[in-house]
Coordinates of C-alpha atoms and ligand atoms in Angstrom, one line a residue:
X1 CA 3.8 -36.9 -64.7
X2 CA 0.9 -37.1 -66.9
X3 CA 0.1 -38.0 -70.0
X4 CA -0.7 -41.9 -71.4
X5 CA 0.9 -43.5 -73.7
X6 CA 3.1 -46.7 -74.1
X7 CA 6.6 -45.5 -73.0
X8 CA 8.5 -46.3 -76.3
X9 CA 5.7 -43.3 -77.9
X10 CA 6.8 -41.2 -74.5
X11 CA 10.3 -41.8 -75.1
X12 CA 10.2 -40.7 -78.8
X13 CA 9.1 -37.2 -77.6
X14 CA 11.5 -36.7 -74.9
X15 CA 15.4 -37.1 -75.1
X16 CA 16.7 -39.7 -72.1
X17 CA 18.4 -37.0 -69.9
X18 CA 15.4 -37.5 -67.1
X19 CA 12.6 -40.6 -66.7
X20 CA 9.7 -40.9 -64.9
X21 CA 10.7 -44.0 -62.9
X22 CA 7.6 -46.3 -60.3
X23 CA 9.7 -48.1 -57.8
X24 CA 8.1 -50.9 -56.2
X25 CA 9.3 -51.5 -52.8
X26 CA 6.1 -53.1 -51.4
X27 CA 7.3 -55.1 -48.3
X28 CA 9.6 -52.2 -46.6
X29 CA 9.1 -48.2 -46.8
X30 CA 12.6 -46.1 -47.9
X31 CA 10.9 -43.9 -44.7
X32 CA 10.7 -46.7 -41.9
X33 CA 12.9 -46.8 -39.2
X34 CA 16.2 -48.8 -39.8
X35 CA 17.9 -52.2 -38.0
X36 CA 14.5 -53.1 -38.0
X37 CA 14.1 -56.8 -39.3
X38 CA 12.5 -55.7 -42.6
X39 CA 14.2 -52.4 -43.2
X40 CA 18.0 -52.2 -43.2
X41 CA 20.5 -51.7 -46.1
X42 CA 17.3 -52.1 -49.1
X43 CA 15.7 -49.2 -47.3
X44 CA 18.7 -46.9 -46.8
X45 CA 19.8 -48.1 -51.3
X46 CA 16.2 -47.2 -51.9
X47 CA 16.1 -44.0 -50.3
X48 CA 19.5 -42.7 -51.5
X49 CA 19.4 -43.7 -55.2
X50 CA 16.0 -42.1 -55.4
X51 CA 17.5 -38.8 -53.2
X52 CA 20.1 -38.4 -56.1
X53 CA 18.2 -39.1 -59.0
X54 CA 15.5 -36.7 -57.8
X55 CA 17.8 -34.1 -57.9
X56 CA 19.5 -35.1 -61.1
X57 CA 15.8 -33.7 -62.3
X58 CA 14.2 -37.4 -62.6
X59 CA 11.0 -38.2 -61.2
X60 CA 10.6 -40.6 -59.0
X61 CA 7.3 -42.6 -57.4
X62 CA 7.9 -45.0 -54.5
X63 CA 5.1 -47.3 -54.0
X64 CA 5.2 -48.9 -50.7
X65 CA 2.3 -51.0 -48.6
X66 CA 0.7 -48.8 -46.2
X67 CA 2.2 -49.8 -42.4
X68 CA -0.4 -47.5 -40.2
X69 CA -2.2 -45.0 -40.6
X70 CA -0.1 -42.6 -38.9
X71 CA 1.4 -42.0 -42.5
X72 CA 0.7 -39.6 -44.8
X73 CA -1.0 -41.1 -47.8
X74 CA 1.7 -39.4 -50.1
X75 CA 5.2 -38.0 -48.3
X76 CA 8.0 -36.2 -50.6
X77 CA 11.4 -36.8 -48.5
X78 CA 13.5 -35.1 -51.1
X79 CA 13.3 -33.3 -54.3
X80 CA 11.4 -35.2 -57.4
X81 CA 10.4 -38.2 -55.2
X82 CA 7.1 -39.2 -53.8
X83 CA 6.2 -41.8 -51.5
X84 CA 3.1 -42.9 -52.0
X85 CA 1.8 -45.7 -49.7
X86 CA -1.3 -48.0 -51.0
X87 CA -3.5 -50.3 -48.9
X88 CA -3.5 -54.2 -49.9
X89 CA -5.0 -56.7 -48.1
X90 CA -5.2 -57.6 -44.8
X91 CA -2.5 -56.6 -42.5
X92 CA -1.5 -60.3 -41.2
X93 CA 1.8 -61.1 -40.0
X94 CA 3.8 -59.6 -42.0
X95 CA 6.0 -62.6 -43.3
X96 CA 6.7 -63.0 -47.0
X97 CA 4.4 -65.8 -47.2
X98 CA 1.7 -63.6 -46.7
X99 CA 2.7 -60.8 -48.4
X100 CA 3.0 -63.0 -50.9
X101 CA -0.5 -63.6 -51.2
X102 CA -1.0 -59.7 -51.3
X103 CA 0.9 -59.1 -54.4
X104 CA -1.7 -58.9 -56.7
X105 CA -3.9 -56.6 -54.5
X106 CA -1.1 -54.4 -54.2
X107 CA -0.7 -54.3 -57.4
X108 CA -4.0 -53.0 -58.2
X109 CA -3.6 -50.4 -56.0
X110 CA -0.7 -49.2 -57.7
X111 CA -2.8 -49.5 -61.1
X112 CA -6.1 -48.2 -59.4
X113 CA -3.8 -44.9 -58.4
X114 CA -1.7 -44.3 -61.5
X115 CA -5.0 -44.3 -63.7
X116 CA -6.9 -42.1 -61.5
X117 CA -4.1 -39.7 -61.3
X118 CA -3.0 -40.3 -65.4
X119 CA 0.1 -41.3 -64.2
X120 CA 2.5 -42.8 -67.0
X121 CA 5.9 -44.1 -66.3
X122 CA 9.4 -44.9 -68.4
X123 CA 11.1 -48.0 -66.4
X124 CA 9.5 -49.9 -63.3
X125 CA 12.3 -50.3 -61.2
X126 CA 11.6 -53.2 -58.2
X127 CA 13.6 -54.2 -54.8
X128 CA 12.9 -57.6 -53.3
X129 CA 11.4 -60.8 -55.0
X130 CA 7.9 -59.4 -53.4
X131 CA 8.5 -56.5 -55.3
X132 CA 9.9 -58.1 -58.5
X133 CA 6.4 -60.2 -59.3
X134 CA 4.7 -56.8 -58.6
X135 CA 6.6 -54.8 -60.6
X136 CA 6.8 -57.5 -63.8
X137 CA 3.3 -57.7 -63.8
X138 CA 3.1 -54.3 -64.2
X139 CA 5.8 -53.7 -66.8
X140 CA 4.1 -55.6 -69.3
X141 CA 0.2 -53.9 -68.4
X142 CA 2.3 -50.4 -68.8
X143 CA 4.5 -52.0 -71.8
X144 CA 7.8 -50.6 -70.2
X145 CA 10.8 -52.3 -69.3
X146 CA 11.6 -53.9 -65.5
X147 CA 14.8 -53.6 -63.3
X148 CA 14.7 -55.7 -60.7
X149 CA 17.1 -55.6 -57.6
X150 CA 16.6 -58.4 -55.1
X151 CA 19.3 -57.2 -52.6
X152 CA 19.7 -60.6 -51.0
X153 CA 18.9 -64.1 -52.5
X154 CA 17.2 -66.6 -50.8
X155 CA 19.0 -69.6 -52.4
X156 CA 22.1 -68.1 -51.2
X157 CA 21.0 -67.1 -47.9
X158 CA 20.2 -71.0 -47.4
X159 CA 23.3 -72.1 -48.7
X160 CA 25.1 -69.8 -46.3
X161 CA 23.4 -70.6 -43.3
X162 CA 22.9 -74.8 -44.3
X163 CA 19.0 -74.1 -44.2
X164 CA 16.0 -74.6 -46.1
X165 CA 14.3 -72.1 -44.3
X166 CA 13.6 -69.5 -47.1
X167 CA 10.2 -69.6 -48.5
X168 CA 10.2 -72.1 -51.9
X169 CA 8.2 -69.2 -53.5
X170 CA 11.0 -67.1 -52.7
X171 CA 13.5 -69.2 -54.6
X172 CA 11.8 -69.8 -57.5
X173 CA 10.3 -66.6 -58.1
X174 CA 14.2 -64.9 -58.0
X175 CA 15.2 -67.5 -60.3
X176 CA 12.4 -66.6 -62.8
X177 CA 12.3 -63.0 -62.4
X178 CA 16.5 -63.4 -63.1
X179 CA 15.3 -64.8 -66.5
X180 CA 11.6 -62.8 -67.6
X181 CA 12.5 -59.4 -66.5
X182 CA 14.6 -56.7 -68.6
X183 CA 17.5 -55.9 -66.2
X184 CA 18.7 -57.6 -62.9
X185 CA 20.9 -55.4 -60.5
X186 CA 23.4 -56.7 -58.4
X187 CA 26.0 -55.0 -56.0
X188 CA 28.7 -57.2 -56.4
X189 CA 30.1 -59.2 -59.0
X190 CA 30.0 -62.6 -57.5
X191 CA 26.5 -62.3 -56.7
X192 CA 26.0 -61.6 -60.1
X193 CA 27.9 -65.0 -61.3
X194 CA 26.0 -66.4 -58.6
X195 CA 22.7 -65.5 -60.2
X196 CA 23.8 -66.1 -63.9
X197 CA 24.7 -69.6 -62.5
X198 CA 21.8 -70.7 -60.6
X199 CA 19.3 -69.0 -62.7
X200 CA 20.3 -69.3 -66.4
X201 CA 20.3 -65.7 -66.6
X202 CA 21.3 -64.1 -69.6
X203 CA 24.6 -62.5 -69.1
X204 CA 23.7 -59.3 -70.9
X205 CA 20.8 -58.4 -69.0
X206 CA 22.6 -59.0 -64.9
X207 CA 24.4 -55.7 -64.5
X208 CA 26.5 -54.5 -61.5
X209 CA 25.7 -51.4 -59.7
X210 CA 26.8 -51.2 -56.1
X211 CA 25.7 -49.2 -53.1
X212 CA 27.2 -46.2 -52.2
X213 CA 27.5 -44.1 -49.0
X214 CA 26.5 -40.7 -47.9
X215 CA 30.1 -39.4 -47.7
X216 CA 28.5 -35.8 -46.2
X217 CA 26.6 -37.8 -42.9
X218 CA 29.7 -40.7 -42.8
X219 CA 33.2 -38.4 -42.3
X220 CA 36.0 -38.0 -40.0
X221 CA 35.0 -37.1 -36.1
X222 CA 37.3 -36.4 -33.3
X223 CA 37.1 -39.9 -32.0
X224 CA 38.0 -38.3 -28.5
X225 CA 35.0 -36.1 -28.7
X226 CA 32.6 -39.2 -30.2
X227 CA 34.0 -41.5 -27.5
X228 CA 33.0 -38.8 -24.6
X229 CA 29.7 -38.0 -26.5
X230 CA 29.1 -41.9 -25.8
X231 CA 30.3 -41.9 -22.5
X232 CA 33.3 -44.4 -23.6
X233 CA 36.7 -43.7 -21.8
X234 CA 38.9 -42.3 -23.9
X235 CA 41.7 -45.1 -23.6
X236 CA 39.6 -48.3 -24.0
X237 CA 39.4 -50.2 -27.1
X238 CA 36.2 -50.3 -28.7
X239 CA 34.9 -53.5 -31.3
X240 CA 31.3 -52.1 -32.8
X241 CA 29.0 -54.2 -34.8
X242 CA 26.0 -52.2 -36.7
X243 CA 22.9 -54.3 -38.4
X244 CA 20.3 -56.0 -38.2
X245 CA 20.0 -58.3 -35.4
X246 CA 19.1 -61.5 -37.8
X247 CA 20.6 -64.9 -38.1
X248 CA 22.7 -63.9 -41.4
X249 CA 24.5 -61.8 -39.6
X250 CA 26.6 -64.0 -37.5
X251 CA 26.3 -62.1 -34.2
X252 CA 26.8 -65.5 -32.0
X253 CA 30.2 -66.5 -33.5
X254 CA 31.6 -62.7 -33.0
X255 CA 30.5 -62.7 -29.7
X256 CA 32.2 -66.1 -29.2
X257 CA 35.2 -65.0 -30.4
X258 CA 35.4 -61.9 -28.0
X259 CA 34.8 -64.5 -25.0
X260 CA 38.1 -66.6 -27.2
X261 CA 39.7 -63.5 -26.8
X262 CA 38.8 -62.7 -23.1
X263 CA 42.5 -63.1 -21.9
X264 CA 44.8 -62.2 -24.9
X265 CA 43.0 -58.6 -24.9
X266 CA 41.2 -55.7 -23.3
X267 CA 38.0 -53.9 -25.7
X268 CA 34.8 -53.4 -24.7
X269 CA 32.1 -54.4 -27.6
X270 CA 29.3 -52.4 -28.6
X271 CA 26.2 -53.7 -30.8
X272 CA 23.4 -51.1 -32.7
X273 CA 20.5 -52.6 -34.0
X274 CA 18.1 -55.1 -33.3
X275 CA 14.5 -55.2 -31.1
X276 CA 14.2 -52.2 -29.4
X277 CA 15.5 -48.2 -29.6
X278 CA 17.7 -46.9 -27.3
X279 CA 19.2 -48.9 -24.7
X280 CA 18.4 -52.2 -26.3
X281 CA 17.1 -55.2 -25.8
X282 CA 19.5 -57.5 -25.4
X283 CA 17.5 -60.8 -25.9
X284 CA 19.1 -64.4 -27.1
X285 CA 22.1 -62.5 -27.7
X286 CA 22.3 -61.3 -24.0
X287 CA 21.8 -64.7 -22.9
X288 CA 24.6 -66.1 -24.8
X289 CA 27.0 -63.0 -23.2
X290 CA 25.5 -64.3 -19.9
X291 CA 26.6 -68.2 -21.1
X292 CA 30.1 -67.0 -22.1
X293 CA 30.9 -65.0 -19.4
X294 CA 31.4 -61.5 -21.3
X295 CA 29.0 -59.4 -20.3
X296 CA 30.8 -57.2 -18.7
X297 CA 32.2 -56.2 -22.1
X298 CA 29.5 -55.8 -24.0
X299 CA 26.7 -52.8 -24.4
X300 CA 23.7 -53.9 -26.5
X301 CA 22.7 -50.4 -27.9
X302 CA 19.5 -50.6 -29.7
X303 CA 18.5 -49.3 -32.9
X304 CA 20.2 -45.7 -33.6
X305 CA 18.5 -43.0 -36.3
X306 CA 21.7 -43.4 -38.6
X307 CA 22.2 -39.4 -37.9
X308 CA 23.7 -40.8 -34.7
X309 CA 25.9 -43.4 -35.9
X310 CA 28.8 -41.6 -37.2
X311 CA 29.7 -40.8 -33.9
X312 CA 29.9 -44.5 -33.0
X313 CA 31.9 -45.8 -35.7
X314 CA 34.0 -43.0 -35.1
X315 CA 34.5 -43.9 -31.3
X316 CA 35.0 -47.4 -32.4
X317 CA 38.4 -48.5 -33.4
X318 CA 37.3 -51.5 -35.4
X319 CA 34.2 -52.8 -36.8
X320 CA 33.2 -55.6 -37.3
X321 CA 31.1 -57.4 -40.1
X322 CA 31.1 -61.5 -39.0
X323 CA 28.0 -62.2 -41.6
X324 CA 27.5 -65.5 -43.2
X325 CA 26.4 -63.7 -46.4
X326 CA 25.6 -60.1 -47.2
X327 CA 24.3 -58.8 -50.3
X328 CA 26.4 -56.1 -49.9
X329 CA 27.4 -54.6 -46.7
X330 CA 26.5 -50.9 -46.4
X331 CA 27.8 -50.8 -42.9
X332 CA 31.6 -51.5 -43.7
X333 CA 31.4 -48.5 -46.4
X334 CA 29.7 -46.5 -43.8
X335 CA 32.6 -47.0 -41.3
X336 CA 35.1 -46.7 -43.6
X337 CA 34.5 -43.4 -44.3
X338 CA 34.1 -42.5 -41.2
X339 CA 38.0 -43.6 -41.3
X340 CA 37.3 -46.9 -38.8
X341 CA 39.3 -50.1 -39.9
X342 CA 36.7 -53.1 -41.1
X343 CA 37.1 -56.8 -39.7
X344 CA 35.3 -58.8 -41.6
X345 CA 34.2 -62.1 -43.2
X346 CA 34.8 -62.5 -47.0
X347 CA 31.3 -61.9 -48.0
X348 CA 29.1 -59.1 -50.0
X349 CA 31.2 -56.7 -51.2
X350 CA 33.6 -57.2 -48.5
X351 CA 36.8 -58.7 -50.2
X352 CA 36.5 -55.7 -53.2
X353 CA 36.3 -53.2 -50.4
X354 CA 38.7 -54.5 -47.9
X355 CA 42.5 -54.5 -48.0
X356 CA 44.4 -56.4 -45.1
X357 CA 46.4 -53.4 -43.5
X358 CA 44.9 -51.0 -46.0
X359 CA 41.7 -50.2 -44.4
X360 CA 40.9 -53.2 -42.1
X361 CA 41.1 -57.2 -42.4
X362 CA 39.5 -60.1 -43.9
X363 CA 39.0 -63.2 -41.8
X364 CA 39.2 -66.5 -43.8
X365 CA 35.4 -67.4 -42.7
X366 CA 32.9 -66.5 -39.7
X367 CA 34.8 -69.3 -37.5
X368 CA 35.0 -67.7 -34.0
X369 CA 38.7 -69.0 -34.4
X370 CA 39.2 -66.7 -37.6
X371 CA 37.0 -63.9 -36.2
X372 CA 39.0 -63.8 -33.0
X373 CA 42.4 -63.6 -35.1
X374 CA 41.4 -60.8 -37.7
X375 CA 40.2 -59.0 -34.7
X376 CA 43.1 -59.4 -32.7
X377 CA 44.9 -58.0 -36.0
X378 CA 42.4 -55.0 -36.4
X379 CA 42.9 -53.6 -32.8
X380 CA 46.7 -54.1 -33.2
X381 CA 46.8 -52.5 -36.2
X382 CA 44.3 -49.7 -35.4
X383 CA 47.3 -48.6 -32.9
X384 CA 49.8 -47.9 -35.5
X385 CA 50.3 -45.3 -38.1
X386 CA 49.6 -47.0 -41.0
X387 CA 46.1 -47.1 -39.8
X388 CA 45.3 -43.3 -40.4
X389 CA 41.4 -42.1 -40.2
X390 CA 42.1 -40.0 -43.8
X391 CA 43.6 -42.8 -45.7
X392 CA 41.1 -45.2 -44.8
X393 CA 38.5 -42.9 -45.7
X394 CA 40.5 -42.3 -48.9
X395 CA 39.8 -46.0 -50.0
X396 CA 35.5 -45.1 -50.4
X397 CA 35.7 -41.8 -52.3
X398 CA 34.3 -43.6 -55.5
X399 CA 31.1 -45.0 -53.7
X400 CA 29.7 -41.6 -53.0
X401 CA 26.0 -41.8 -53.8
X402 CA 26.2 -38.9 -56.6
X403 CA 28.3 -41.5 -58.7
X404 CA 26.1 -44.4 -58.2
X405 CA 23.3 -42.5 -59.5
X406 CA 25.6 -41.9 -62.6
X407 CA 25.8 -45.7 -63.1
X408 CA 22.1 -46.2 -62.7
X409 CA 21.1 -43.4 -65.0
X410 CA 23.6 -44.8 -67.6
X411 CA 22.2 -48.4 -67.2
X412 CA 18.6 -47.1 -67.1
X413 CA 19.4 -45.3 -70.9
X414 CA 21.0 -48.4 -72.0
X415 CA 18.0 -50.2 -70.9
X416 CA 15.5 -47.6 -72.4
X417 CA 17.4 -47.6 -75.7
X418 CA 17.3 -51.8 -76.5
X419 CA 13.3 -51.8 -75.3
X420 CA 12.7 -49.1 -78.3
X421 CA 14.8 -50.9 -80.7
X422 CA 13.1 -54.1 -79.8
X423 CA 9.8 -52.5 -79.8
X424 CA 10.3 -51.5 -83.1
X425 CA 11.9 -54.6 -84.5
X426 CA 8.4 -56.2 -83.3
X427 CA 6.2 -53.3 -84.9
X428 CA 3.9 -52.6 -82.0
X429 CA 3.7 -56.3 -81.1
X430 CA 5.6 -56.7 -78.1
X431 CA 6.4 -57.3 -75.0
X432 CA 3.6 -59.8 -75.4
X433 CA 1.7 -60.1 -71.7
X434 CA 3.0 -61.4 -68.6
X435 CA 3.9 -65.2 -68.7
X436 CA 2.4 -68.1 -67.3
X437 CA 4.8 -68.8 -64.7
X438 CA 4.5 -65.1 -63.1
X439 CA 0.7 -65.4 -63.8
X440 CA 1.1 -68.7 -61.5
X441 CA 3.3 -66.5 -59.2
X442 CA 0.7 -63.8 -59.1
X443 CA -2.5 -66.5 -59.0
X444 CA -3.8 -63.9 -61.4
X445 CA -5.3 -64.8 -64.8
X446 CA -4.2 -61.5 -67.0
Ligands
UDP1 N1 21.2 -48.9 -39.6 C1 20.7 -47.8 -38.9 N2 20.4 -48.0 -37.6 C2 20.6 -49.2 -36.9 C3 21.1 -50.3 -37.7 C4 21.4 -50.1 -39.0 O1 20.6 -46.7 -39.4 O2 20.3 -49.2 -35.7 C5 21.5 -48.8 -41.1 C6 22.9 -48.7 -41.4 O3 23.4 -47.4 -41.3 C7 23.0 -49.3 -42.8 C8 21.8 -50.2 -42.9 O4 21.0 -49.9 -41.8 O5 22.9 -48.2 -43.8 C9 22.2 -51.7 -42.9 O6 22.6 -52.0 -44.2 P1 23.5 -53.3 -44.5 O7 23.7 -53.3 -45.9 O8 24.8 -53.2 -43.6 O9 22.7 -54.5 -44.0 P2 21.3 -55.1 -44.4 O10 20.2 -54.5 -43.5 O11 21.0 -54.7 -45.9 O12 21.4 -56.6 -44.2

């Protein structure tokens, strides 16, 4: 990976079947543990994509902030990718609002380590809005085009929840980086409207590539065997919830409609994720079990290595997704093709991967009324044949990570192949630098 030069000159020598690609993923490492607050479904899309194009022969360099020093300056997790981990700024607290302040530094520190090492790259390819101002800044310093990939919006997320508690910053640097950088990603076509909408967006430029799912870790298991690996009694219906344990989610209203559904049916409810490893810590959401009386029913996991979650989705006979918004939903993929039926609100990719009585149902909106029905529905239906493991995990086959990577290489080329004929339509004299409003973003003066 050596060799300076503007990219369009690199590109000129080399045909497009492999790129040298920096992602920026400053704010969460592809390595850190996940159903963490900062590192869920971004972590596990960053990880995989770069997994598949490394061994499509790309190579791949993820720069991440340094968490401790524990780490290993530079790790390679798979074949072609590196993850290297920089130092910026203090460590502070960790919010966006401070991380926000470190852009720049981190920034430098990718510069300061790609010129020391004569790095030179083809495409800057950025996840989160932290990311995004990094990675455009150093786009037009490199003179190569930017993807970015925000994986959840903040103006959405508001809207969803009927907040204002997402960063202004936040906001408006999504809605610019929609409009200044080459390529947006999203994983679903409404979020992509959505963007185009509240941005101005050029239509051309929002492309959608969804996630995808390890179909090798996330297949069929005796759910006999899983459910006596967990201890579960064999007869028992079992409601899981996997994620992050964060507002979005909608964890209160599914647990109030299990406590709606206390005497209409028997399940026992399992949650993974949130504060705490093994055994979990049960927290507000413990509290609220306490208030409605279903405690008894309910085992508050912890945070699981995803090695050891196929085992509970396959013990579980529904899961359940009750989010107010989702970017995407890599957990309802995940179960599905572990053959488990999906109850779940019509958000992320939810109503283009679930079919009512195909692989699971949709519920009309997170009510704990509508939760409670669809539920209701999902455990009935889970005890009759239609509801077959294979078939369900028949309805995911086209997610599999390989053919993602596909779709990003494709839209990477596309992408490679307009900067050069617009490079050369501008003889040399483009992309001009970065513009004032990311300079404002950045406080930098480039
Ligand atoms: N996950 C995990 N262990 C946990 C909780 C979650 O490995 O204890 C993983 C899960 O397998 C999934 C990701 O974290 O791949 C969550 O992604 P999703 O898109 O569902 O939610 P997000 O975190 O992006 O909001």
């Amino acid at each position: 990976m050596t060799g300076k030069g503007t990219a369009t000159a690199g590109m000129k020598q080399r045909d497009l079947k492999t790129m040298r690609v920096a992602v920026i993923s400053m704010h969460s490492s592809p390595l850190g543990e996940l159903g963490t607050r900062d590192t869920g479904g971004m972590s596990v899309y960053i990880r995989e994509l770069s997994r598949h194009l490394g061994a499509a022969g790309y190579e791949i360099d993820i720069y991440t902030r340094r968490r401790g020093p524990e780490r290993a300056a530079v790790e390679r997790p798979s074949e072609g990718v590196r993850v290297i981990h920089l130092d910026a700024g203090e460590d502070g607290s960790g919010s966006p609002c401070d991380l926000h302040r470190q852009v720049p530094a981190f920034l430098e520190s990718i510069e300061r380590h790609r010129r020391e090492r004569d790095l030179d790259y083809d495409l800057v390819h950025s996840h989160y809005w932290l990311s995004g101002l990094a990675g455009q800044a150093l786009s037009r310093r490199w003179k190569v085009p930017h993807v970015v990939m925000f994986h959840t919006l903040g103006a959405l997320k508001d809207r969803a929840l009927g907040t204002a508690r997402e960063p202004e910053m936040r906001v408006r640097a999504e809605r610019h980086l929609a409009v200044c950088c080459d390529r947006v990603f999203t994983a679903t076509a409404g979020e992509r409207e959505e963007l185009i909408r509240d941005s101005g967006a050029a239509s051309r430029s929002v492309r959608v590539v969804p996630c995808g799912v390890d179909l090798e870790r996330f297949r069929l298991l005796d759910r006999r065997a899983a459910r006596s690996g967990l201890g579960l009694a064999p007869e028992l219906p079992l409601v899981l919830f996997v994620g992050r344990f964060d507002p979005i989610k909608g964890i209160e209203r599914f647990l109030e409609a299990v406590a709606r559904l206390k005497t209409q049916a028997a399940f026992h409810v399992a949650l993974v994720g949130g504060e705490g490893g093994s055994g979990g810590s049960a927290g507000v959401y413990g509290k609220l079990c306490a208030d409605l009386a279903i405690q008894d029913r309910v085992v508050f996991c912890g945070r699981m290595p995803q090695e050891a979650l196929p085992r509970y989705y396959a013990a579980a006979d529904v899961l359940v997704v009750p989010s107010y918004y989702e970017s995407f939903g890599l957990v309802a993929l995940e179960a599905l093709a572990c053959g488990t039926p999906v109850v779940a609100t019509p958000v992320g990719a939810m109503k283009a991967l679930i079919a009512d009585g195909v692989n699971g149902f949709l519920t009309r909106d997170n009510r704990s009324e509508s939760l409670a029905e669809a539920l209701l529905k999902g455990l009935h239906w889970r005890g009759t044949r239609q509801a077959n493991p294979a078939s369900i995990r028949e309805t995911v086959l086209a997610y599999e990570w390989r053919a993602i990577a596909k779709a990003v290489c494709a839209e990477y080329r596309k992408l490679l192949r307009d900067w050069a004929a617009r490079a050369e339509a501008h003889a040399g004299r483009w992309p001009a630098g970065l513009c004032l409003e990311c300079r404002r973003m950045l406080h930098v003066a480039e």
